[in-house]
Amino acid sequence: MSEALAQPANVPVRDDAPRPLGSVVTERPLVRWLLIAVALTFLGLFLVLPLVTVFAQALAKGWQAYLAAFSEPDAQSAIRLTLLVAAIAVPFNLVFGVAASWAIAKFEFRGKNLLVTLIDLPFSVSPVVSGLIYVLVFGSRGLFGPFLLEHDIQIIFALPGIVLATIFVTFPFVARQLIPLMQEQGTAEEEAALTLGASGWHAFRTVTLPNIRWGLLYSVLLCNARAMGEFGAVSVVSGHIRGLTNTLPLHVEILYNEYNFVAAFAVASLLAGLALVTLAIKSVLEWRYADDIAAGARRH
Amino acid sequence: MSKSVREPPKPRRRFRQKSVIPGFGLTLGYTLTCLGLVVLLPLATLVLKASGLGLSGIWEVATDPRVFSALRVSFGVSLLAALTASIFGGIVAWVLTRYDFPGRKLADAVVDLPFALPTAVAGIALASLYAPNGLVGEQLAKVGIEAAYTPVGIFIAMVFIGLPFAVRTVQPLIAEIDKEVEEASAILGASRVATLTKVVLPPLIPAVLTGFALAFARGVGEYGSIIFIAGNLPYVSEIAPLLIVIKLSEFDYAGASAIAVIMLAISFVTLLAINLIQAWSRRRFGYV
Amino acid sequence: MLHDFTLDVRAGELLALLGPSGSGKTTLLRIIAGLDFPDRGRIIFGGDDATRVPVQKRSVGFVFQHYALFKHMTVAQNIAYGLKARKRSERPDKAEIKRRVGNLLDLIKLSGFADRYPSQLSGGQRQRIALARALAVEPRVLLLDEPFGALDAQVRKDLRRWLREIHDRTGQTTIFVTHDQDEALELSDRVAVLDRGRLEQVGTPDEVQEHPVSPTVLKFLGDTIEVEAIAQDGKVLVNGRPTPLTAPEGLVGPVKLYARPWQLQFAEADAAHLTGTVRSSYRTQGRQRIEVDRPGAKTVVVEASDTARLAGGREVGLRIVDGYVFP
């Protein structure tokens, strides 16, 4: 260099043993603990406290009152309806998701990106709008309203409407999880299976499915949680007929609006429990099978 | 550098490249059928219904004072909530990725709670917490803040619902930060604050913006967790999705559709913005 | 993990820290830089104790193996970063920064690239930018961590020569870490060989090659064969036959003899130190290498320039013409 050397730091030689200065790529401990405190306080206040409230309120008047909420026939029919809806909607979206990701991940064709965007569409639609569109199609003043009325088919304010709305809001769950996963895995293994004489279906069952099973389980889990907990969309198409078209979340709403708080929170605690189980399994899957769940999780 | 091999003749652009893997027709056909019946047909009906009103009709609904104020509440509060969620979500993401402390994994799992907890459950829990006689509401009332049954309550619910988006979009990028880049900055004489603001944060901005947009879009459309805490006073704490429900119960399909289309349009613009942000950041930062 | 040693780096020299992975060479480099911290011992720059000086004030230049360029900044912004990070009072003005960046871009022959982003550059170009960025702050010492590790063989060779040129032109005291002996021997003024946290030897490339102080250094600098031998009356015997080697002062009894592939010759059975059968032979870079299996011992590699390809299975005798003796 033509320029003079930088000013030498004028440091006297010291005799004391050097203490570690601390890592250069982190903040000072004080700042670190301050940030941790801010983050944990925020999470506690906004996320944990509401969750605790659900259980605290549900048990506010003791176990007896808590359990009584479930022996009510309306509550039981709400549980049955919720399970039934999930039992239809989740398998539907499972089959759809696997088919869609097979077509999208294993083949190259025009318009693929558009297709992916369209599958993702329900995520960006407000739940209320998701319900509304089915009312517009099947409602008494909707597109097919007169036709359905004539043939005495009830979709809105009945099970089919609830199922449809639930399918809509959970439509992308499985597909969006599996597409990147299957894309990352490529087609080599399937091609190898085919050259070894496997049929397409056999190759799918023995090669593809084992590769995506954890990702599949993960997405089904999330899909199920949303299906059982959906409120806005179902609320619009259900008609709130007690004992008939009330799912668990709708039942919670009715009880709450009737100031029957213990029962409302008791039923809510059931759903919160479902959420906790879902989170727990999800976390375990993420810790143990990170690479098998999400594409790109592998570090290079 | 490989020598250029004789280029194979460009294949004629076809709908699909040939592949030995079977099942394309079946799976794509099934996909398109489901997509068409479940998603596209109902959405098209909405657009059809709204277009029956015409732009002037939609404008008329939008400028109705009650509708207008509901839209303003939904969008305005959601903007504020998304901003808050992004700031605190950024801190949460940083803390969860960069620091080690007891309970870190648990805290990390908790972040997804709003994804898993049904909105109605969150709604009544927040409402009871922030009610004037609730655990937090009481404290807030002492300092003169009325949370429940005001836009403040809506804000709280929207932060709740938006937080995971803000955290989860930024978190993987923080994890990917090359520590050597921070070391390089320190060696070149930059203080820790300068390293953070000049080297660490700028590449995170696209992800922060994406998280912000996602939280915003979610907040605008959110219904279940808001209606219990909001109090739903027309002109004050009534949100647009609730107004759709009200219009529907009055069998005003056209009015409901108009509001829905406005909300859809905004969320599409948001989606578009997200895509543009991501395309820009790919171009700008690329792979090094 | 490093053990106690003193390493004296001379002003203006180009020193290579050579060692296998896990030898502690990168740790040493990071301690010198102030990125890691020693439990004891000191880092002294030209008489000043720098051990407690934080990395920001240590005035070192560091080039990372994977460059660690700032992706969101242009090439010019990357190079100017260290100058702009200085306190206002010590910071050169804008025109001066621009001039220095220009000079450095000339030095690394990337003058037209000031406004590019790192993602638009090749690996070799990024490496040069990283070097310019480190030089911009006029460091007291320049440290390079495996500077060519991530590059193609050809680019690597070009950059090596170029780095030597830059060093000769700037006279910058430079330490670089490598696990590649050829790189260290070709490029540096002196080589420091590290192994498992110990400093084995420091010397010019000729010194360490001709007079390795330990089997470790010897083995690390190239292919060797290892033979059991006996030191007797100042002579070294293999299989009872004397070799041209003299035993080091005071060494008597069983010793180890090490030889390079070219320090062996084919010989008749009655003059051979070793015997064996040819396993295979191959030609590499113009020289013939023959692998010889020995009963009950390790296969040895012999390098000969004059021999024709030897058929596998043939019985051969080998004579040691030179080598090194260690206890």
JSON list of N, CA, C and O in Angstrom, two decimals, chain B residues 187, chain C residues 9 17 28-35 45 58 60-64 131 134 139-147 172-177:
[
{"chain": "B", "resi": 187, "resn": "ILE", "atom": "N", "xyz": [-14.50, -7.17, 12.21]},
{"chain": "B", "resi": 187, "resn": "ILE", "atom": "CA", "xyz": [-13.08, -7.03, 11.93]},
{"chain": "B", "resi": 187, "resn": "ILE", "atom": "C", "xyz": [-12.78, -5.71, 11.21]},
{"chain": "B", "resi": 187, "resn": "ILE", "atom": "O", "xyz": [-11.77, -5.07, 11.43]},
{"chain": "C", "resi": 9, "resn": "VAL", "atom": "N", "xyz": [5.96, -13.83, 13.91]},
{"chain": "C", "resi": 9, "resn": "VAL", "atom": "CA", "xyz": [5.71, -13.48, 12.51]},
{"chain": "C", "resi": 9, "resn": "VAL", "atom": "C", "xyz": [6.49, -12.22, 12.19]},
{"chain": "C", "resi": 9, "resn": "VAL", "atom": "O", "xyz": [6.38, -11.22, 12.89]},
{"chain": "C", "resi": 17, "resn": "LEU", "atom": "N", "xyz": [0.19, -21.05, 7.49]},
{"chain": "C", "resi": 17, "resn": "LEU", "atom": "CA", "xyz": [-0.11, -21.97, 8.58]},
{"chain": "C", "resi": 17, "resn": "LEU", "atom": "C", "xyz": [-0.62, -23.24, 7.94]},
{"chain": "C", "resi": 17, "resn": "LEU", "atom": "O", "xyz": [-1.70, -23.26, 7.38]},
{"chain": "C", "resi": 28, "resn": "LEU", "atom": "N", "xyz": [-6.05, -20.71, 15.51]},
{"chain": "C", "resi": 28, "resn": "LEU", "atom": "CA", "xyz": [-4.96, -19.77, 15.73]},
{"chain": "C", "resi": 28, "resn": "LEU", "atom": "C", "xyz": [-5.20, -18.47, 14.96]},
{"chain": "C", "resi": 28, "resn": "LEU", "atom": "O", "xyz": [-5.05, -17.37, 15.50]},
{"chain": "C", "resi": 29, "resn": "LEU", "atom": "N", "xyz": [-5.62, -18.61, 13.71]},
{"chain": "C", "resi": 29, "resn": "LEU", "atom": "CA", "xyz": [-5.87, -17.44, 12.89]},
{"chain": "C", "resi": 29, "resn": "LEU", "atom": "C", "xyz": [-6.97, -16.57, 13.51]},
{"chain": "C", "resi": 29, "resn": "LEU", "atom": "O", "xyz": [-6.88, -15.35, 13.56]},
{"chain": "C", "resi": 30, "resn": "ARG", "atom": "N", "xyz": [-8.02, -17.25, 14.00]},
{"chain": "C", "resi": 30, "resn": "ARG", "atom": "CA", "xyz": [-9.15, -16.51, 14.58]},
{"chain": "C", "resi": 30, "resn": "ARG", "atom": "C", "xyz": [-8.75, -15.86, 15.90]},
{"chain": "C", "resi": 30, "resn": "ARG", "atom": "O", "xyz": [-9.28, -14.81, 16.26]},
{"chain": "C", "resi": 31, "resn": "ILE", "atom": "N", "xyz": [-7.82, -16.47, 16.62]},
{"chain": "C", "resi": 31, "resn": "ILE", "atom": "CA", "xyz": [-7.34, -15.84, 17.86]},
{"chain": "C", "resi": 31, "resn": "ILE", "atom": "C", "xyz": [-6.52, -14.60, 17.54]},
{"chain": "C", "resi": 31, "resn": "ILE", "atom": "O", "xyz": [-6.67, -13.56, 18.18]},
{"chain": "C", "resi": 32, "resn": "ILE", "atom": "N", "xyz": [-5.69, -14.73, 16.51]},
{"chain": "C", "resi": 32, "resn": "ILE", "atom": "CA", "xyz": [-4.91, -13.55, 16.11]},
{"chain": "C", "resi": 32, "resn": "ILE", "atom": "C", "xyz": [-5.85, -12.41, 15.70]},
{"chain": "C", "resi": 32, "resn": "ILE", "atom": "O", "xyz": [-5.64, -11.25, 16.03]},
{"chain": "C", "resi": 33, "resn": "ALA", "atom": "N", "xyz": [-6.92, -12.78, 14.99]},
{"chain": "C", "resi": 33, "resn": "ALA", "atom": "CA", "xyz": [-7.86, -11.77, 14.52]},
{"chain": "C", "resi": 33, "resn": "ALA", "atom": "C", "xyz": [-8.67, -11.16, 15.65]},
{"chain": "C", "resi": 33, "resn": "ALA", "atom": "O", "xyz": [-9.15, -10.04, 15.54]},
{"chain": "C", "resi": 34, "resn": "GLY", "atom": "N", "xyz": [-8.84, -11.92, 16.74]},
{"chain": "C", "resi": 34, "resn": "GLY", "atom": "CA", "xyz": [-9.70, -11.43, 17.82]},
{"chain": "C", "resi": 34, "resn": "GLY", "atom": "C", "xyz": [-11.10, -11.97, 17.72]},
{"chain": "C", "resi": 34, "resn": "GLY", "atom": "O", "xyz": [-12.02, -11.45, 18.36]},
{"chain": "C", "resi": 35, "resn": "LEU", "atom": "N", "xyz": [-11.29, -13.00, 16.89]},
{"chain": "C", "resi": 35, "resn": "LEU", "atom": "CA", "xyz": [-12.62, -13.61, 16.77]},
{"chain": "C", "resi": 35, "resn": "LEU", "atom": "C", "xyz": [-12.81, -14.70, 17.83]},
{"chain": "C", "resi": 35, "resn": "LEU", "atom": "O", "xyz": [-13.92, -14.98, 18.25]},
{"chain": "C", "resi": 45, "resn": "PHE", "atom": "N", "xyz": [1.26, -7.43, 18.73]},
{"chain": "C", "resi": 45, "resn": "PHE", "atom": "CA", "xyz": [1.48, -6.83, 17.42]},
{"chain": "C", "resi": 45, "resn": "PHE", "atom": "C", "xyz": [2.58, -5.79, 17.57]},
{"chain": "C", "resi": 45, "resn": "PHE", "atom": "O", "xyz": [2.38, -4.77, 18.22]},
{"chain": "C", "resi": 58, "resn": "ARG", "atom": "N", "xyz": [-8.58, -3.97, 16.47]},
{"chain": "C", "resi": 58, "resn": "ARG", "atom": "CA", "xyz": [-7.32, -4.69, 16.36]},
{"chain": "C", "resi": 58, "resn": "ARG", "atom": "C", "xyz": [-6.58, -4.38, 15.07]},
{"chain": "C", "resi": 58, "resn": "ARG", "atom": "O", "xyz": [-5.41, -4.67, 14.92]},
{"chain": "C", "resi": 60, "resn": "VAL", "atom": "N", "xyz": [-6.87, -5.66, 11.97]},
{"chain": "C", "resi": 60, "resn": "VAL", "atom": "CA", "xyz": [-6.42, -6.78, 11.15]},
{"chain": "C", "resi": 60, "resn": "VAL", "atom": "C", "xyz": [-7.33, -6.85, 9.92]},
{"chain": "C", "resi": 60, "resn": "VAL", "atom": "O", "xyz": [-8.45, -6.36, 9.94]},
{"chain": "C", "resi": 61, "resn": "GLY", "atom": "N", "xyz": [-6.82, -7.44, 8.88]},
{"chain": "C", "resi": 61, "resn": "GLY", "atom": "CA", "xyz": [-7.65, -7.73, 7.72]},
{"chain": "C", "resi": 61, "resn": "GLY", "atom": "C", "xyz": [-7.88, -9.22, 7.70]},
{"chain": "C", "resi": 61, "resn": "GLY", "atom": "O", "xyz": [-6.97, -9.99, 7.97]},
{"chain": "C", "resi": 62, "resn": "PHE", "atom": "N", "xyz": [-9.12, -9.62, 7.43]},
{"chain": "C", "resi": 62, "resn": "PHE", "atom": "CA", "xyz": [-9.43, -11.05, 7.47]},
{"chain": "C", "resi": 62, "resn": "PHE", "atom": "C", "xyz": [-10.18, -11.42, 6.20]},
{"chain": "C", "resi": 62, "resn": "PHE", "atom": "O", "xyz": [-11.16, -10.78, 5.86]},
{"chain": "C", "resi": 63, "resn": "VAL", "atom": "N", "xyz": [-9.69, -12.44, 5.52]},
{"chain": "C", "resi": 63, "resn": "VAL", "atom": "CA", "xyz": [-10.40, -12.91, 4.33]},
{"chain": "C", "resi": 63, "resn": "VAL", "atom": "C", "xyz": [-10.93, -14.31, 4.65]},
{"chain": "C", "resi": 63, "resn": "VAL", "atom": "O", "xyz": [-10.17, -15.22, 4.95]},
{"chain": "C", "resi": 64, "resn": "PHE", "atom": "N", "xyz": [-12.26, -14.44, 4.60]},
{"chain": "C", "resi": 64, "resn": "PHE", "atom": "CA", "xyz": [-12.90, -15.71, 4.97]},
{"chain": "C", "resi": 64, "resn": "PHE", "atom": "C", "xyz": [-12.88, -16.67, 3.79]},
{"chain": "C", "resi": 64, "resn": "PHE", "atom": "O", "xyz": [-12.88, -16.26, 2.63]},
{"chain": "C", "resi": 131, "resn": "LEU", "atom": "N", "xyz": [-10.53, -9.71, -0.57]},
{"chain": "C", "resi": 131, "resn": "LEU", "atom": "CA", "xyz": [-9.17, -9.28, -0.26]},
{"chain": "C", "resi": 131, "resn": "LEU", "atom": "C", "xyz": [-9.07, -7.75, -0.27]},
{"chain": "C", "resi": 131, "resn": "LEU", "atom": "O", "xyz": [-8.49, -7.15, 0.63]},
{"chain": "C", "resi": 134, "resn": "ALA", "atom": "N", "xyz": [-10.52, -6.28, 2.80]},
{"chain": "C", "resi": 134, "resn": "ALA", "atom": "CA", "xyz": [-9.66, -6.42, 3.98]},
{"chain": "C", "resi": 134, "resn": "ALA", "atom": "C", "xyz": [-8.48, -5.45, 3.92]},
{"chain": "C", "resi": 134, "resn": "ALA", "atom": "O", "xyz": [-8.05, -4.91, 4.93]},
{"chain": "C", "resi": 139, "resn": "PRO", "atom": "N", "xyz": [-4.63, -2.84, 7.23]},
{"chain": "C", "resi": 139, "resn": "PRO", "atom": "CA", "xyz": [-4.45, -3.60, 8.46]},
{"chain": "C", "resi": 139, "resn": "PRO", "atom": "C", "xyz": [-2.99, -3.78, 8.80]},
{"chain": "C", "resi": 139, "resn": "PRO", "atom": "O", "xyz": [-2.13, -3.67, 7.93]},
{"chain": "C", "resi": 140, "resn": "ARG", "atom": "N", "xyz": [-2.73, -4.01, 10.10]},
{"chain": "C", "resi": 140, "resn": "ARG", "atom": "CA", "xyz": [-1.35, -4.27, 10.52]},
{"chain": "C", "resi": 140, "resn": "ARG", "atom": "C", "xyz": [-0.94, -5.66, 10.05]},
{"chain": "C", "resi": 140, "resn": "ARG", "atom": "O", "xyz": [0.22, -5.92, 9.80]},
{"chain": "C", "resi": 141, "resn": "VAL", "atom": "N", "xyz": [-1.91, -6.56, 9.97]},
{"chain": "C", "resi": 141, "resn": "VAL", "atom": "CA", "xyz": [-1.62, -7.90, 9.46]},
{"chain": "C", "resi": 141, "resn": "VAL", "atom": "C", "xyz": [-2.84, -8.38, 8.68]},
{"chain": "C", "resi": 141, "resn": "VAL", "atom": "O", "xyz": [-3.97, -8.10, 9.06]},
{"chain": "C", "resi": 142, "resn": "LEU", "atom": "N", "xyz": [-2.56, -9.06, 7.58]},
{"chain": "C", "resi": 142, "resn": "LEU", "atom": "CA", "xyz": [-3.64, -9.60, 6.76]},
{"chain": "C", "resi": 142, "resn": "LEU", "atom": "C", "xyz": [-3.74, -11.10, 7.00]},
{"chain": "C", "resi": 142, "resn": "LEU", "atom": "O", "xyz": [-2.74, -11.81, 6.94]},
{"chain": "C", "resi": 143, "resn": "LEU", "atom": "N", "xyz": [-4.96, -11.56, 7.32]},
{"chain": "C", "resi": 143, "resn": "LEU", "atom": "CA", "xyz": [-5.16, -12.98, 7.63]},
{"chain": "C", "resi": 143, "resn": "LEU", "atom": "C", "xyz": [-6.09, -13.59, 6.60]},
{"chain": "C", "resi": 143, "resn": "LEU", "atom": "O", "xyz": [-7.14, -13.04, 6.30]},
{"chain": "C", "resi": 144, "resn": "LEU", "atom": "N", "xyz": [-5.69, -14.73, 6.04]},
{"chain": "C", "resi": 144, "resn": "LEU", "atom": "CA", "xyz": [-6.54, -15.39, 5.05]},
{"chain": "C", "resi": 144, "resn": "LEU", "atom": "C", "xyz": [-6.80, -16.82, 5.49]},
{"chain": "C", "resi": 144, "resn": "LEU", "atom": "O", "xyz": [-5.87, -17.58, 5.75]},
{"chain": "C", "resi": 145, "resn": "ASP", "atom": "N", "xyz": [-8.08, -17.17, 5.56]},
{"chain": "C", "resi": 145, "resn": "ASP", "atom": "CA", "xyz": [-8.47, -18.51, 6.00]},
{"chain": "C", "resi": 145, "resn": "ASP", "atom": "C", "xyz": [-8.80, -19.35, 4.78]},
{"chain": "C", "resi": 145, "resn": "ASP", "atom": "O", "xyz": [-9.80, -19.12, 4.12]},
{"chain": "C", "resi": 146, "resn": "GLU", "atom": "N", "xyz": [-7.95, -20.33, 4.50]},
{"chain": "C", "resi": 146, "resn": "GLU", "atom": "CA", "xyz": [-8.16, -21.19, 3.31]},
{"chain": "C", "resi": 146, "resn": "GLU", "atom": "C", "xyz": [-8.61, -20.35, 2.12]},
{"chain": "C", "resi": 146, "resn": "GLU", "atom": "O", "xyz": [-9.69, -20.59, 1.58]},
{"chain": "C", "resi": 147, "resn": "PRO", "atom": "N", "xyz": [-7.81, -19.40, 1.70]},
{"chain": "C", "resi": 147, "resn": "PRO", "atom": "CA", "xyz": [-8.32, -18.42, 0.73]},
{"chain": "C", "resi": 147, "resn": "PRO", "atom": "C", "xyz": [-8.72, -19.04, -0.60]},
{"chain": "C", "resi": 147, "resn": "PRO", "atom": "O", "xyz": [-9.53, -18.46, -1.32]},
{"chain": "C", "resi": 172, "resn": "GLN", "atom": "N", "xyz": [2.64, -6.26, 2.56]},
{"chain": "C", "resi": 172, "resn": "GLN", "atom": "CA", "xyz": [1.72, -6.44, 3.68]},
{"chain": "C", "resi": 172, "resn": "GLN", "atom": "C", "xyz": [2.06, -7.72, 4.44]},
{"chain": "C", "resi": 172, "resn": "GLN", "atom": "O", "xyz": [2.17, -8.79, 3.84]},
{"chain": "C", "resi": 173, "resn": "THR", "atom": "N", "xyz": [2.25, -7.60, 5.76]},
{"chain": "C", "resi": 173, "resn": "THR", "atom": "CA", "xyz": [2.45, -8.80, 6.57]},
{"chain": "C", "resi": 173, "resn": "THR", "atom": "C", "xyz": [1.21, -9.68, 6.44]},
{"chain": "C", "resi": 173, "resn": "THR", "atom": "O", "xyz": [0.10, -9.22, 6.67]},
{"chain": "C", "resi": 174, "resn": "THR", "atom": "N", "xyz": [1.40, -10.94, 6.05]},
{"chain": "C", "resi": 174, "resn": "THR", "atom": "CA", "xyz": [0.26, -11.77, 5.72]},
{"chain": "C", "resi": 174, "resn": "THR", "atom": "C", "xyz": [0.42, -13.17, 6.32]},
{"chain": "C", "resi": 174, "resn": "THR", "atom": "O", "xyz": [1.50, -13.74, 6.27]},
{"chain": "C", "resi": 175, "resn": "ILE", "atom": "N", "xyz": [-0.67, -13.66, 6.90]},
{"chain": "C", "resi": 175, "resn": "ILE", "atom": "CA", "xyz": [-0.69, -15.04, 7.37]},
{"chain": "C", "resi": 175, "resn": "ILE", "atom": "C", "xyz": [-1.84, -15.74, 6.67]},
{"chain": "C", "resi": 175, "resn": "ILE", "atom": "O", "xyz": [-2.96, -15.22, 6.67]},
{"chain": "C", "resi": 176, "resn": "PHE", "atom": "N", "xyz": [-1.57, -16.86, 6.05]},
{"chain": "C", "resi": 176, "resn": "PHE", "atom": "CA", "xyz": [-2.71, -17.59, 5.48]},
{"chain": "C", "resi": 176, "resn": "PHE", "atom": "C", "xyz": [-2.71, -19.04, 5.92]},
{"chain": "C", "resi": 176, "resn": "PHE", "atom": "O", "xyz": [-1.67, -19.64, 6.17]},
{"chain": "C", "resi": 177, "resn": "VAL", "atom": "N", "xyz": [-3.93, -19.56, 6.04]},
{"chain": "C", "resi": 177, "resn": "VAL", "atom": "CA", "xyz": [-4.14, -20.91, 6.52]},
{"chain": "C", "resi": 177, "resn": "VAL", "atom": "C", "xyz": [-4.42, -21.80, 5.33]},
{"chain": "C", "resi": 177, "resn": "VAL", "atom": "O", "xyz": [-5.16, -21.42, 4.41]}
]
